[in-house]
Every structure is written in C-alpha cells, then in structure tokens.
C-alpha cells in the first residue's frame, strides 16, 4: 500500500463528504417532487416535461454516483484499494482524493474516453508491475 494512514483517512473523509452531498441533493429533489405541468398550452407542457426528464436524468446520475461511492467506501478498506483496475498501477493520492469513486488511473481513464469517442491512440506505457504488498503491510 503506497498510501499513508493519514492519506487513507483523508480519502475516507472525502468519500463520506461526497456521499452526504449527493444524498442531500437527492433528498432535496425528492422533496421538491417536480410534477410535470398538465395544464397550460402545449409549449408549457412540453417545457415542463423536458424539465421533469432532466430532473430524472440528474437523479439517476446521482444514484449511480452514490452507488460508486458506496463501493469506494468498501474498497478503501481492502488491500486492493488505490490500484487501477485496468493496469494495476497506483491511481495516486490526489486523484483518489478528488474522485474517490475512480477505479482507474488517469491514463487508463483517458484511454477509455478516447476509445469511446472513437479515436484510440494509447500512449506507450510500462507494463503493470506485479502487485506485491507483503513487506509494507505493517504500515497500515
Ligand atoms: Zn491504469
């Protein structure tokens, strides 16, 4: 494990903060409970349906992110935490702190995004190093 106990604690706090933030947003939207307008002219109705759809999209995006953060909260307790699930490289403290739901290092993430957009030019990179973490266990 390349992260210090202090860094792990910071990441855990970051996960918790982000979870709270999303939960608040979700609850807030639920309380506001946006109902599509059923009266008014057609433009009003179309417009309000558009807003309702946007709200739904935001809700489901946040629900997905919340799930990822829940996974991250479990992941952070495991020995595999902090290693890219694609290449096995260290994801890095700063990235994990900013995006604790991230499961890939920035390079794999960028490669994936490029592939999704249809132009994939992976940069040459060193092969993943074997995951050995037997010696520094006691640092935790
Ligand atoms: Zn990677």
PDB file of C-alpha atoms and ligand atoms in Angstrom:
ATOM      1  CA  UNK A   1       0.000   0.000   0.000  1.00  0.00           C
ATOM      2  CA  UNK A   2       1.513   3.259  -1.130  1.00  0.00           C
ATOM      3  CA  UNK A   3      -0.867   5.490   0.801  1.00  0.00           C
ATOM      4  CA  UNK A   4      -0.138   6.556   4.333  1.00  0.00           C
ATOM      5  CA  UNK A   5      -2.780   6.039   7.034  1.00  0.00           C
ATOM      6  CA  UNK A   6      -3.280   9.810   7.038  1.00  0.00           C
ATOM      7  CA  UNK A   7      -3.931   9.840   3.285  1.00  0.00           C
ATOM      8  CA  UNK A   8      -6.349   6.927   3.628  1.00  0.00           C
ATOM      9  CA  UNK A   9      -8.191   8.799   6.351  1.00  0.00           C
ATOM     10  CA  UNK A  10      -8.445  11.866   4.104  1.00  0.00           C
ATOM     11  CA  UNK A  11      -9.814   9.781   1.260  1.00  0.00           C
ATOM     12  CA  UNK A  12     -12.376   8.165   3.556  1.00  0.00           C
ATOM     13  CA  UNK A  13     -13.491  11.588   4.636  1.00  0.00           C
ATOM     14  CA  UNK A  14     -13.704  12.689   1.021  1.00  0.00           C
ATOM     15  CA  UNK A  15     -15.901   9.671   0.204  1.00  0.00           C
ATOM     16  CA  UNK A  16     -18.161  10.449   3.146  1.00  0.00           C
ATOM     17  CA  UNK A  17     -18.389  14.151   2.267  1.00  0.00           C
ATOM     18  CA  UNK A  18     -19.310  13.382  -1.329  1.00  0.00           C
ATOM     19  CA  UNK A  19     -21.895  10.815  -0.236  1.00  0.00           C
ATOM     20  CA  UNK A  20     -23.530  13.339   2.079  1.00  0.00           C
ATOM     21  CA  UNK A  21     -23.550  15.966  -0.632  1.00  0.00           C
ATOM     22  CA  UNK A  22     -25.263  13.646  -3.093  1.00  0.00           C
ATOM     23  CA  UNK A  23     -27.729  12.348  -0.530  1.00  0.00           C
ATOM     24  CA  UNK A  24     -28.743  15.921   0.221  1.00  0.00           C
ATOM     25  CA  UNK A  25     -29.211  16.695  -3.446  1.00  0.00           C
ATOM     26  CA  UNK A  26     -31.271  13.544  -3.964  1.00  0.00           C
ATOM     27  CA  UNK A  27     -33.467  14.270  -0.951  1.00  0.00           C
ATOM     28  CA  UNK A  28     -33.905  17.852  -1.963  1.00  0.00           C
ATOM     29  CA  UNK A  29     -35.086  16.900  -5.433  1.00  0.00           C
ATOM     30  CA  UNK A  30     -37.399  14.268  -3.959  1.00  0.00           C
ATOM     31  CA  UNK A  31     -38.938  16.822  -1.618  1.00  0.00           C
ATOM     32  CA  UNK A  32     -39.443  19.317  -4.380  1.00  0.00           C
ATOM     33  CA  UNK A  33     -41.015  16.450  -6.263  1.00  0.00           C
ATOM     34  CA  UNK A  34     -41.218  18.065  -9.637  1.00  0.00           C
ATOM     35  CA  UNK A  35     -44.516  17.194 -11.303  1.00  0.00           C
ATOM     36  CA  UNK A  36     -44.929  17.854 -14.991  1.00  0.00           C
ATOM     37  CA  UNK A  37     -47.431  20.604 -15.749  1.00  0.00           C
ATOM     38  CA  UNK A  38     -50.683  19.139 -17.048  1.00  0.00           C
ATOM     39  CA  UNK A  39     -52.458  22.380 -17.699  1.00  0.00           C
ATOM     40  CA  UNK A  40     -51.459  25.302 -19.873  1.00  0.00           C
ATOM     41  CA  UNK A  41     -50.745  25.308 -23.564  1.00  0.00           C
ATOM     42  CA  UNK A  42     -48.728  22.729 -25.405  1.00  0.00           C
ATOM     43  CA  UNK A  43     -45.480  24.678 -25.124  1.00  0.00           C
ATOM     44  CA  UNK A  44     -45.835  24.831 -21.326  1.00  0.00           C
ATOM     45  CA  UNK A  45     -46.488  21.124 -21.157  1.00  0.00           C
ATOM     46  CA  UNK A  46     -43.601  20.260 -23.445  1.00  0.00           C
ATOM     47  CA  UNK A  47     -41.302  22.517 -21.470  1.00  0.00           C
ATOM     48  CA  UNK A  48     -42.287  21.093 -18.104  1.00  0.00           C
ATOM     49  CA  UNK A  49     -41.923  17.548 -19.384  1.00  0.00           C
ATOM     50  CA  UNK A  50     -38.435  18.484 -20.514  1.00  0.00           C
ATOM     51  CA  UNK A  51     -37.612  19.704 -17.015  1.00  0.00           C
ATOM     52  CA  UNK A  52     -39.032  16.535 -15.469  1.00  0.00           C
ATOM     53  CA  UNK A  53     -36.863  14.440 -17.780  1.00  0.00           C
ATOM     54  CA  UNK A  54     -33.796  16.469 -16.896  1.00  0.00           C
ATOM     55  CA  UNK A  55     -34.579  16.001 -13.214  1.00  0.00           C
ATOM     56  CA  UNK A  56     -34.910  12.280 -13.722  1.00  0.00           C
ATOM     57  CA  UNK A  57     -31.610  12.121 -15.541  1.00  0.00           C
ATOM     58  CA  UNK A  58     -29.926  14.060 -12.740  1.00  0.00           C
ATOM     59  CA  UNK A  59     -31.468  11.762 -10.152  1.00  0.00           C
ATOM     60  CA  UNK A  60     -30.331   8.591 -11.861  1.00  0.00           C
ATOM     61  CA  UNK A  61     -26.859  10.007 -12.466  1.00  0.00           C
ATOM     62  CA  UNK A  62     -26.546  10.829  -8.774  1.00  0.00           C
ATOM     63  CA  UNK A  63     -27.920   7.438  -7.746  1.00  0.00           C
ATOM     64  CA  UNK A  64     -25.224   5.822  -9.900  1.00  0.00           C
ATOM     65  CA  UNK A  65     -22.539   8.027  -8.376  1.00  0.00           C
ATOM     66  CA  UNK A  66     -23.820   7.236  -4.903  1.00  0.00           C
ATOM     67  CA  UNK A  67     -23.507   3.526  -5.623  1.00  0.00           C
ATOM     68  CA  UNK A  68     -19.946   4.034  -6.801  1.00  0.00           C
ATOM     69  CA  UNK A  69     -19.146   5.918  -3.632  1.00  0.00           C
ATOM     70  CA  UNK A  70     -20.651   3.110  -1.563  1.00  0.00           C
ATOM     71  CA  UNK A  71     -18.394   0.699  -3.423  1.00  0.00           C
ATOM     72  CA  UNK A  72     -15.447   3.006  -2.821  1.00  0.00           C
ATOM     73  CA  UNK A  73     -16.252   3.059   0.895  1.00  0.00           C
ATOM     74  CA  UNK A  74     -15.921  -0.722   0.929  1.00  0.00           C
ATOM     75  CA  UNK A  75     -12.958  -0.738  -1.445  1.00  0.00           C
ATOM     76  CA  UNK A  76     -10.985   1.681   0.726  1.00  0.00           C
ATOM     77  CA  UNK A  77     -10.963  -0.975   3.456  1.00  0.00           C
ATOM     78  CA  UNK A  78      -9.449  -3.626   1.183  1.00  0.00           C
ATOM     79  CA  UNK A  79      -5.861  -4.373   0.222  1.00  0.00           C
ATOM     80  CA  UNK A  80      -6.544  -3.638  -3.427  1.00  0.00           C
ATOM     81  CA  UNK A  81      -7.525  -0.088  -2.759  1.00  0.00           C
ATOM     82  CA  UNK A  82      -5.875   2.585  -4.839  1.00  0.00           C
ATOM     83  CA  UNK A  83      -4.641   0.396  -7.685  1.00  0.00           C
ATOM     84  CA  UNK A  84      -6.005   0.847 -11.188  1.00  0.00           C
ATOM     85  CA  UNK A  85      -8.381  -1.974 -12.063  1.00  0.00           C
ATOM     86  CA  UNK A  86      -7.179  -1.898 -15.677  1.00  0.00           C
ATOM     87  CA  UNK A  87      -3.393  -1.735 -15.441  1.00  0.00           C
ATOM     88  CA  UNK A  88      -2.617  -2.290 -11.763  1.00  0.00           C
ATOM     89  CA  UNK A  89      -0.722   0.987 -11.441  1.00  0.00           C
ATOM     90  CA  UNK A  90      -1.164   3.255  -8.463  1.00  0.00           C
ATOM     91  CA  UNK A  91      -4.065   5.617  -9.060  1.00  0.00           C
ATOM     92  CA  UNK A  92      -2.428   8.213  -6.858  1.00  0.00           C
ATOM     93  CA  UNK A  93      -3.490  10.075  -3.766  1.00  0.00           C
ATOM     94  CA  UNK A  94      -4.578  13.327  -5.419  1.00  0.00           C
ATOM     95  CA  UNK A  95      -6.828  11.625  -7.928  1.00  0.00           C
ATOM     96  CA  UNK A  96      -8.353   9.355  -5.293  1.00  0.00           C
ATOM     97  CA  UNK A  97      -8.995  12.308  -3.039  1.00  0.00           C
ATOM     98  CA  UNK A  98     -10.696  14.323  -5.763  1.00  0.00           C
ATOM     99  CA  UNK A  99     -12.534  11.356  -7.309  1.00  0.00           C
ATOM    100  CA  UNK A 100     -12.760   8.624  -4.703  1.00  0.00           C
ATOM    101  CA  UNK A 101     -15.152   6.682  -6.917  1.00  0.00           C
ATOM    102  CA  UNK A 102     -12.466   6.342  -9.600  1.00  0.00           C
ATOM    103  CA  UNK A 103     -11.322   2.787 -10.226  1.00  0.00           C
ATOM    104  CA  UNK A 104      -8.825   3.586 -12.951  1.00  0.00           C
ATOM    105  CA  UNK A 105      -5.675   5.664 -13.130  1.00  0.00           C
ATOM    106  CA  UNK A 106      -5.901   8.854 -15.150  1.00  0.00           C
ATOM    107  CA  UNK A 107      -4.143   7.321 -18.169  1.00  0.00           C
ATOM    108  CA  UNK A 108      -6.477   4.346 -18.445  1.00  0.00           C
ATOM    109  CA  UNK A 109      -9.436   6.641 -17.918  1.00  0.00           C
ATOM    110  CA  UNK A 110      -8.297   8.922 -20.716  1.00  0.00           C
ATOM    111  CA  UNK A 111      -7.584   5.990 -22.999  1.00  0.00           C
ATOM    112  CA  UNK A 112     -11.058   4.658 -22.318  1.00  0.00           C
ATOM    113  CA  UNK A 113     -12.668   8.014 -23.032  1.00  0.00           C
ATOM    114  CA  UNK A 114     -10.768   8.282 -26.278  1.00  0.00           C
ATOM    115  CA  UNK A 115     -11.845   4.794 -27.259  1.00  0.00           C
ATOM    116  CA  UNK A 116     -15.463   5.715 -26.528  1.00  0.00           C
ATOM    117  CA  UNK A 117     -15.134   8.755 -28.762  1.00  0.00           C
ATOM    118  CA  UNK A 118     -13.683   6.558 -31.483  1.00  0.00           C
ATOM    119  CA  UNK A 119     -10.085   7.618 -31.606  1.00  0.00           C
ATOM    120  CA  UNK A 120      -7.878   5.414 -29.557  1.00  0.00           C
ATOM    121  CA  UNK A 121      -4.180   6.068 -29.536  1.00  0.00           C
ATOM    122  CA  UNK A 122      -2.829   4.538 -26.398  1.00  0.00           C
ATOM    123  CA  UNK A 123       0.378   6.067 -25.230  1.00  0.00           C
ATOM    124  CA  UNK A 124       3.150   3.571 -24.775  1.00  0.00           C
ATOM    125  CA  UNK A 125       3.369   2.700 -21.137  1.00  0.00           C
ATOM    126  CA  UNK A 126       5.387   0.411 -18.986  1.00  0.00           C
ATOM    127  CA  UNK A 127       3.835  -2.943 -18.222  1.00  0.00           C
ATOM    128  CA  UNK A 128       1.936  -3.133 -14.942  1.00  0.00           C
ATOM    129  CA  UNK A 129       4.165  -4.069 -12.112  1.00  0.00           C
ATOM    130  CA  UNK A 130       3.184  -7.092 -10.039  1.00  0.00           C
ATOM    131  CA  UNK A 131       1.068  -6.265  -7.034  1.00  0.00           C
ATOM    132  CA  UNK A 132       3.357  -7.050  -4.173  1.00  0.00           C
ATOM    133  CA  UNK A 133       2.490  -5.553  -0.870  1.00  0.00           C
ATOM    134  CA  UNK A 134       3.718  -8.154   1.568  1.00  0.00           C
ATOM    135  CA  UNK A 135       6.536  -6.137   3.135  1.00  0.00           C
ATOM    136  CA  UNK A 136       4.805  -2.871   3.851  1.00  0.00           C
ATOM    137  CA  UNK A 137       1.652  -4.313   5.376  1.00  0.00           C
ATOM    138  CA  UNK A 138       2.608  -3.179   8.834  1.00  0.00           C
ATOM    139  CA  UNK A 139       2.484   0.441   7.717  1.00  0.00           C
ATOM    140  CA  UNK A 140      -1.283   0.245   7.929  1.00  0.00           C
TER     141      UNK A 140
HETATM  142 ZN1  LIG B   1      -4.435   2.270 -15.280  1.00  0.00          ZN
END
